C-alpha cells in the first residue's frame, strides 16, 4: 500500500492555458474522488468515479473541467482555459468500497497567473 | 441539499486544556460520518468513521461521538502536536455515496 499519488505537486500556469493533473489511487480501490480546496475552506466535491464510471459531477463544476478514469485505474483531471479563480489545491482520494473511508493524496497546488 | 457546518472556526488551547469541536449536518441518508485531520500543505488524514447515533470512537487523546444531527470531537489534554485543521464529512447513501466536507476547525495548542 503506497498510498494515493498525485502529480505534479505544484503547477504554475498562465491564464487561458490548459492543465492536466494525474491521480494514482491505492491499488484495488474502486472508488475515486476529486476535490478542490482553497485556503481556509474544506474540500469541495468535484466528481466521483466507481471503477471507470463517472457517477456524479458537481453542479458547480464548469464545463471547462473534465475528468476521466480509463480502465478504472488512474484518473486525470483537465482544466481548459484556466482562470485565476481556478487557483487552488486539487485533491484526489480513493476508497475500497461504499462504506470505507476516503484516503487522500497530498494534492496538486495550481497557481494561475 | 446536504450540508455540513463546523464550529468554532478556530480554537486556541493551552497544552492540557480539554475542549470539544462541533459538526452539525443535514443529509438525506447518512451512510457514515468521518473525521479527518489536515496538516498544512498535506491531504486530509483519516481519523474516525461513525455510522449511527450513540456510537463513539477513541484514538489517543481524541474521542468522537455522534447524534442524529451532530457530532463532537473531544480533545483531552491536548499537546502541541495536535495542532491541525479538523474536518468533518458526511456520506450520503441517497446520492451515490457522495462525501461532503465541512469547512473545518483550525486548532492551535500552545505549549
mmCIF file of C-alpha atoms in Angstrom:
data_model
loop_
_atom_site.group_PDB
_atom_site.id
_atom_site.type_symbol
_atom_site.label_atom_id
_atom_site.label_comp_id
_atom_site.label_asym_id
_atom_site.label_seq_id
_atom_site.Cartn_x
_atom_site.Cartn_y
_atom_site.Cartn_z
ATOM 1 C CA UNK A 1 0.000 0.000 0.000
ATOM 2 C CA UNK A 2 1.908 3.023 -1.291
ATOM 3 C CA UNK A 3 -0.917 5.477 -0.747
ATOM 4 C CA UNK A 4 -2.643 7.806 -3.194
ATOM 5 C CA UNK A 5 -0.179 9.514 -5.513
ATOM 6 C CA UNK A 6 -0.805 12.844 -7.239
ATOM 7 C CA UNK A 7 1.303 14.521 -9.901
ATOM 8 C CA UNK A 8 2.511 17.132 -10.268
ATOM 9 C CA UNK A 9 2.683 18.507 -6.710
ATOM 10 C CA UNK A 10 2.775 22.077 -7.981
ATOM 11 C CA UNK A 11 1.697 23.651 -11.262
ATOM 12 C CA UNK A 12 2.034 27.286 -12.293
ATOM 13 C CA UNK A 13 0.289 28.279 -15.498
ATOM 14 C CA UNK A 14 -0.809 31.368 -17.323
ATOM 15 C CA UNK A 15 -4.454 32.296 -17.647
ATOM 16 C CA UNK A 16 -6.020 30.674 -20.683
ATOM 17 C CA UNK A 17 -3.738 27.632 -20.747
ATOM 18 C CA UNK A 18 -4.942 24.060 -20.277
ATOM 19 C CA UNK A 19 -3.637 21.900 -17.431
ATOM 20 C CA UNK A 20 -3.944 18.205 -16.595
ATOM 21 C CA UNK A 21 -3.419 16.508 -13.260
ATOM 22 C CA UNK A 22 -2.957 12.802 -12.591
ATOM 23 C CA UNK A 23 -4.066 10.672 -9.643
ATOM 24 C CA UNK A 24 -2.974 7.089 -8.949
ATOM 25 C CA UNK A 25 -5.243 5.555 -6.299
ATOM 26 C CA UNK A 26 -4.414 2.807 -3.853
ATOM 27 C CA UNK A 27 -4.487 -0.448 -5.788
ATOM 28 C CA UNK A 28 -7.779 -2.367 -5.534
ATOM 29 C CA UNK A 29 -9.661 0.787 -4.541
ATOM 30 C CA UNK A 30 -12.538 1.021 -6.981
ATOM 31 C CA UNK A 31 -13.827 4.432 -5.920
ATOM 32 C CA UNK A 32 -12.020 7.655 -6.769
ATOM 33 C CA UNK A 33 -12.954 11.215 -5.815
ATOM 34 C CA UNK A 34 -11.700 14.641 -6.896
ATOM 35 C CA UNK A 35 -11.980 17.672 -4.604
ATOM 36 C CA UNK A 36 -10.851 21.299 -4.758
ATOM 37 C CA UNK A 37 -9.705 23.157 -1.658
ATOM 38 C CA UNK A 38 -8.960 26.855 -1.200
ATOM 39 C CA UNK A 39 -7.212 28.393 1.780
ATOM 40 C CA UNK A 40 -9.245 28.199 4.966
ATOM 41 C CA UNK A 41 -12.004 26.094 3.414
ATOM 42 C CA UNK A 42 -12.897 22.423 3.499
ATOM 43 C CA UNK A 43 -12.525 20.228 0.407
ATOM 44 C CA UNK A 44 -15.235 20.953 -2.196
ATOM 45 C CA UNK A 45 -16.596 17.921 -4.055
ATOM 46 C CA UNK A 46 -15.934 17.966 -7.819
ATOM 47 C CA UNK A 47 -16.601 14.490 -9.174
ATOM 48 C CA UNK A 48 -16.579 10.799 -8.318
ATOM 49 C CA UNK A 49 -15.876 7.507 -10.109
ATOM 50 C CA UNK A 50 -16.770 3.933 -9.361
ATOM 51 C CA UNK A 51 -14.344 1.933 -11.472
ATOM 52 C CA UNK A 52 -14.394 3.704 -14.857
ATOM 53 C CA UNK A 53 -17.922 5.105 -14.490
ATOM 54 C CA UNK A 54 -18.275 8.768 -13.527
ATOM 55 C CA UNK A 55 -21.246 8.650 -11.158
ATOM 56 C CA UNK A 56 -21.640 12.253 -10.192
ATOM 57 C CA UNK A 57 -20.318 15.672 -11.095
ATOM 58 C CA UNK A 58 -20.820 18.789 -9.004
ATOM 59 C CA UNK A 59 -23.341 21.286 -10.384
ATOM 60 C CA UNK A 60 -20.791 23.947 -9.506
ATOM 61 C CA UNK A 61 -18.270 22.440 -11.894
ATOM 62 C CA UNK A 62 -17.758 24.465 -15.036
ATOM 63 C CA UNK A 63 -17.758 22.808 -18.456
ATOM 64 C CA UNK A 64 -14.063 23.709 -18.566
ATOM 65 C CA UNK A 65 -13.426 20.845 -16.114
ATOM 66 C CA UNK A 66 -13.349 17.243 -17.239
ATOM 67 C CA UNK A 67 -12.222 14.054 -15.560
ATOM 68 C CA UNK A 68 -11.554 10.562 -16.818
ATOM 69 C CA UNK A 69 -10.672 7.220 -15.332
ATOM 70 C CA UNK A 70 -9.827 4.872 -18.164
ATOM 71 C CA UNK A 71 -9.945 1.183 -17.273
ATOM 72 C CA UNK A 72 -10.818 2.059 -13.689
ATOM 73 C CA UNK A 73 -7.220 2.667 -12.665
ATOM 74 C CA UNK A 74 -5.555 6.107 -12.597
ATOM 75 C CA UNK A 75 -7.571 9.275 -13.186
ATOM 76 C CA UNK A 76 -6.888 12.599 -14.860
ATOM 77 C CA UNK A 77 -8.487 15.979 -14.213
ATOM 78 C CA UNK A 78 -8.212 18.546 -17.004
ATOM 79 C CA UNK A 79 -8.978 22.235 -16.744
ATOM 80 C CA UNK A 80 -9.309 24.078 -20.019
ATOM 81 C CA UNK A 81 -8.798 27.829 -20.491
ATOM 82 C CA UNK A 82 -7.696 28.313 -16.881
ATOM 83 C CA UNK A 83 -8.826 31.372 -14.933
ATOM 84 C CA UNK A 84 -7.308 32.979 -11.838
ATOM 85 C CA UNK A 85 -10.250 31.668 -9.812
ATOM 86 C CA UNK A 86 -9.102 28.119 -10.562
ATOM 87 C CA UNK A 87 -6.081 28.611 -8.297
ATOM 88 C CA UNK A 88 -6.496 26.052 -5.519
ATOM 89 C CA UNK A 89 -5.300 22.725 -4.163
ATOM 90 C CA UNK A 90 -6.771 19.815 -6.132
ATOM 91 C CA UNK A 91 -7.116 16.691 -4.004
ATOM 92 C CA UNK A 92 -7.702 13.115 -5.076
ATOM 93 C CA UNK A 93 -8.980 10.374 -2.785
ATOM 94 C CA UNK A 94 -9.790 6.698 -3.155
ATOM 95 C CA UNK A 95 -11.746 4.152 -1.154
ATOM 96 C CA UNK A 96 -12.134 0.383 -1.208
ATOM 97 C CA UNK A 97 -15.914 0.186 -1.036
ATOM 98 C CA UNK A 98 -19.071 2.172 -0.455
ATOM 99 C CA UNK A 99 -18.712 2.297 3.329
ATOM 100 C CA UNK A 100 -14.930 2.662 3.570
ATOM 101 C CA UNK A 101 -13.181 5.920 4.464
ATOM 102 C CA UNK A 102 -11.512 8.022 1.789
ATOM 103 C CA UNK A 103 -7.718 8.027 1.625
ATOM 104 C CA UNK A 104 -6.271 11.244 0.248
ATOM 105 C CA UNK A 105 -3.178 12.142 -1.696
ATOM 106 C CA UNK A 106 -1.194 15.281 -0.870
ATOM 107 C CA UNK A 107 -2.759 17.207 -3.717
ATOM 108 C CA UNK A 108 -1.676 19.306 -6.687
ATOM 109 C CA UNK A 109 -1.395 23.018 -5.973
ATOM 110 C CA UNK A 110 -2.406 25.062 -9.027
ATOM 111 C CA UNK A 111 -1.466 28.717 -9.406
ATOM 112 C CA UNK A 112 -2.921 30.620 -12.365
ATOM 113 C CA UNK A 113 -1.108 33.884 -13.117
ATOM 114 C CA UNK B 1 -29.238 19.588 -0.128
ATOM 115 C CA UNK B 2 -26.521 18.032 2.018
ATOM 116 C CA UNK B 3 -24.795 20.487 4.332
ATOM 117 C CA UNK B 4 -22.049 20.319 6.955
ATOM 118 C CA UNK B 5 -21.126 23.144 9.321
ATOM 119 C CA UNK B 6 -18.384 23.185 11.940
ATOM 120 C CA UNK B 7 -17.741 25.336 14.991
ATOM 121 C CA UNK B 8 -15.753 27.061 16.160
ATOM 122 C CA UNK B 9 -13.906 28.216 13.056
ATOM 123 C CA UNK B 10 -10.684 28.456 15.057
ATOM 124 C CA UNK B 11 -9.697 27.389 18.566
ATOM 125 C CA UNK B 12 -6.625 28.166 20.645
ATOM 126 C CA UNK B 13 -5.956 25.951 23.651
ATOM 127 C CA UNK B 14 -3.240 25.813 26.254
ATOM 128 C CA UNK B 15 -1.465 22.474 26.412
ATOM 129 C CA UNK B 16 -3.547 20.191 28.645
ATOM 130 C CA UNK B 17 -6.743 22.249 28.268
ATOM 131 C CA UNK B 18 -9.511 19.898 27.074
ATOM 132 C CA UNK B 19 -12.239 21.048 24.676
ATOM 133 C CA UNK B 20 -14.723 19.896 22.019
ATOM 134 C CA UNK B 21 -15.261 20.638 18.337
ATOM 135 C CA UNK B 22 -18.756 20.552 16.840
ATOM 136 C CA UNK B 23 -20.003 19.270 13.485
ATOM 137 C CA UNK B 24 -23.649 19.810 12.532
ATOM 138 C CA UNK B 25 -25.030 18.125 9.443
ATOM 139 C CA UNK B 26 -28.040 17.830 7.173
ATOM 140 C CA UNK B 27 -28.098 14.825 4.869
ATOM 141 C CA UNK B 28 -30.794 12.867 3.033
ATOM 142 C CA UNK B 29 -29.483 9.468 4.087
ATOM 143 C CA UNK B 30 -26.464 9.189 6.356
ATOM 144 C CA UNK B 31 -24.171 6.335 5.349
ATOM 145 C CA UNK B 32 -21.436 7.482 7.688
ATOM 146 C CA UNK B 33 -19.770 10.493 9.276
ATOM 147 C CA UNK B 34 -15.998 10.912 9.051
ATOM 148 C CA UNK B 35 -13.454 12.950 10.983
ATOM 149 C CA UNK B 36 -10.169 13.888 9.340
ATOM 150 C CA UNK B 37 -7.063 15.782 10.428
ATOM 151 C CA UNK B 38 -5.265 18.022 7.935
ATOM 152 C CA UNK B 39 -1.789 19.500 8.353
ATOM 153 C CA UNK B 40 -0.692 22.482 6.215
ATOM 154 C CA UNK B 41 0.209 21.508 2.644
ATOM 155 C CA UNK B 42 -0.987 17.938 3.037
ATOM 156 C CA UNK B 43 -4.098 15.948 2.232
ATOM 157 C CA UNK B 44 -6.591 15.072 4.969
ATOM 158 C CA UNK B 45 -5.689 12.110 7.166
ATOM 159 C CA UNK B 46 -8.488 9.763 8.239
ATOM 160 C CA UNK B 47 -9.287 9.584 11.968
ATOM 161 C CA UNK B 48 -12.733 8.024 12.576
ATOM 162 C CA UNK B 49 -15.927 6.760 10.956
ATOM 163 C CA UNK B 50 -19.232 6.849 12.860
ATOM 164 C CA UNK B 51 -22.291 5.115 11.430
ATOM 165 C CA UNK B 52 -25.186 5.516 13.861
ATOM 166 C CA UNK B 53 -26.414 7.776 16.657
ATOM 167 C CA UNK B 54 -24.911 6.881 20.013
ATOM 168 C CA UNK B 55 -21.728 5.487 18.533
ATOM 169 C CA UNK B 56 -18.359 6.565 19.988
ATOM 170 C CA UNK B 57 -14.790 6.041 18.774
ATOM 171 C CA UNK B 58 -11.499 6.824 20.555
ATOM 172 C CA UNK B 59 -7.908 7.233 19.492
ATOM 173 C CA UNK B 60 -5.262 8.505 21.901
ATOM 174 C CA UNK B 61 -6.458 11.935 23.097
ATOM 175 C CA UNK B 62 -9.366 12.105 20.641
ATOM 176 C CA UNK B 63 -12.920 10.841 21.092
ATOM 177 C CA UNK B 64 -15.690 11.213 18.501
ATOM 178 C CA UNK B 65 -19.407 10.941 19.228
ATOM 179 C CA UNK B 66 -22.498 11.022 17.009
ATOM 180 C CA UNK B 67 -26.126 12.085 17.421
ATOM 181 C CA UNK B 68 -28.849 12.330 14.770
ATOM 182 C CA UNK B 69 -27.919 15.892 13.875
ATOM 183 C CA UNK B 70 -24.367 16.486 15.059
ATOM 184 C CA UNK B 71 -21.030 15.020 16.006
ATOM 185 C CA UNK B 72 -18.453 16.111 18.542
ATOM 186 C CA UNK B 73 -14.706 15.618 18.569
ATOM 187 C CA UNK B 74 -13.477 15.768 22.142
ATOM 188 C CA UNK B 75 -9.803 16.503 22.712
ATOM 189 C CA UNK B 76 -8.489 15.550 26.142
ATOM 190 C CA UNK B 77 -5.292 17.121 27.484
ATOM 191 C CA UNK B 78 -4.089 18.224 24.043
ATOM 192 C CA UNK B 79 -0.428 18.541 23.089
ATOM 193 C CA UNK B 80 1.160 20.964 20.599
ATOM 194 C CA UNK B 81 1.389 18.150 18.030
ATOM 195 C CA UNK B 82 -2.431 18.035 17.979
ATOM 196 C CA UNK B 83 -2.406 21.427 16.241
ATOM 197 C CA UNK B 84 -4.058 20.977 12.840
ATOM 198 C CA UNK B 85 -7.314 21.575 10.996
ATOM 199 C CA UNK B 86 -10.008 19.046 11.862
ATOM 200 C CA UNK B 87 -12.514 18.280 9.119
ATOM 201 C CA UNK B 88 -15.904 16.614 9.403
ATOM 202 C CA UNK B 89 -17.561 14.920 6.407
ATOM 203 C CA UNK B 90 -20.814 13.062 5.732
ATOM 204 C CA UNK B 91 -21.514 10.347 3.194
ATOM 205 C CA UNK B 92 -24.962 10.437 1.562
ATOM 206 C CA UNK B 93 -26.256 6.978 0.654
ATOM 207 C CA UNK B 94 -29.019 8.535 -1.478
ATOM 208 C CA UNK B 95 -26.532 10.315 -3.738
ATOM 209 C CA UNK B 96 -24.147 7.603 -4.942
ATOM 210 C CA UNK B 97 -22.362 7.771 -1.576
ATOM 211 C CA UNK B 98 -21.018 11.252 -2.259
ATOM 212 C CA UNK B 99 -18.859 12.606 0.600
ATOM 213 C CA UNK B 100 -19.357 16.259 1.573
ATOM 214 C CA UNK B 101 -16.934 18.111 3.838
ATOM 215 C CA UNK B 102 -17.423 20.908 6.321
ATOM 216 C CA UNK B 103 -15.176 23.996 6.432
ATOM 217 C CA UNK B 104 -13.044 22.663 9.275
ATOM 218 C CA UNK B 105 -11.888 23.880 12.677
ATOM 219 C CA UNK B 106 -8.329 25.163 12.954
ATOM 220 C CA UNK B 107 -6.877 24.057 16.294
ATOM 221 C CA UNK B 108 -3.765 25.589 17.823
ATOM 222 C CA UNK B 109 -2.340 24.105 21.031
ATOM 223 C CA UNK B 110 0.058 26.438 22.813
ATOM 224 C CA UNK B 111 2.847 24.951 24.983
#
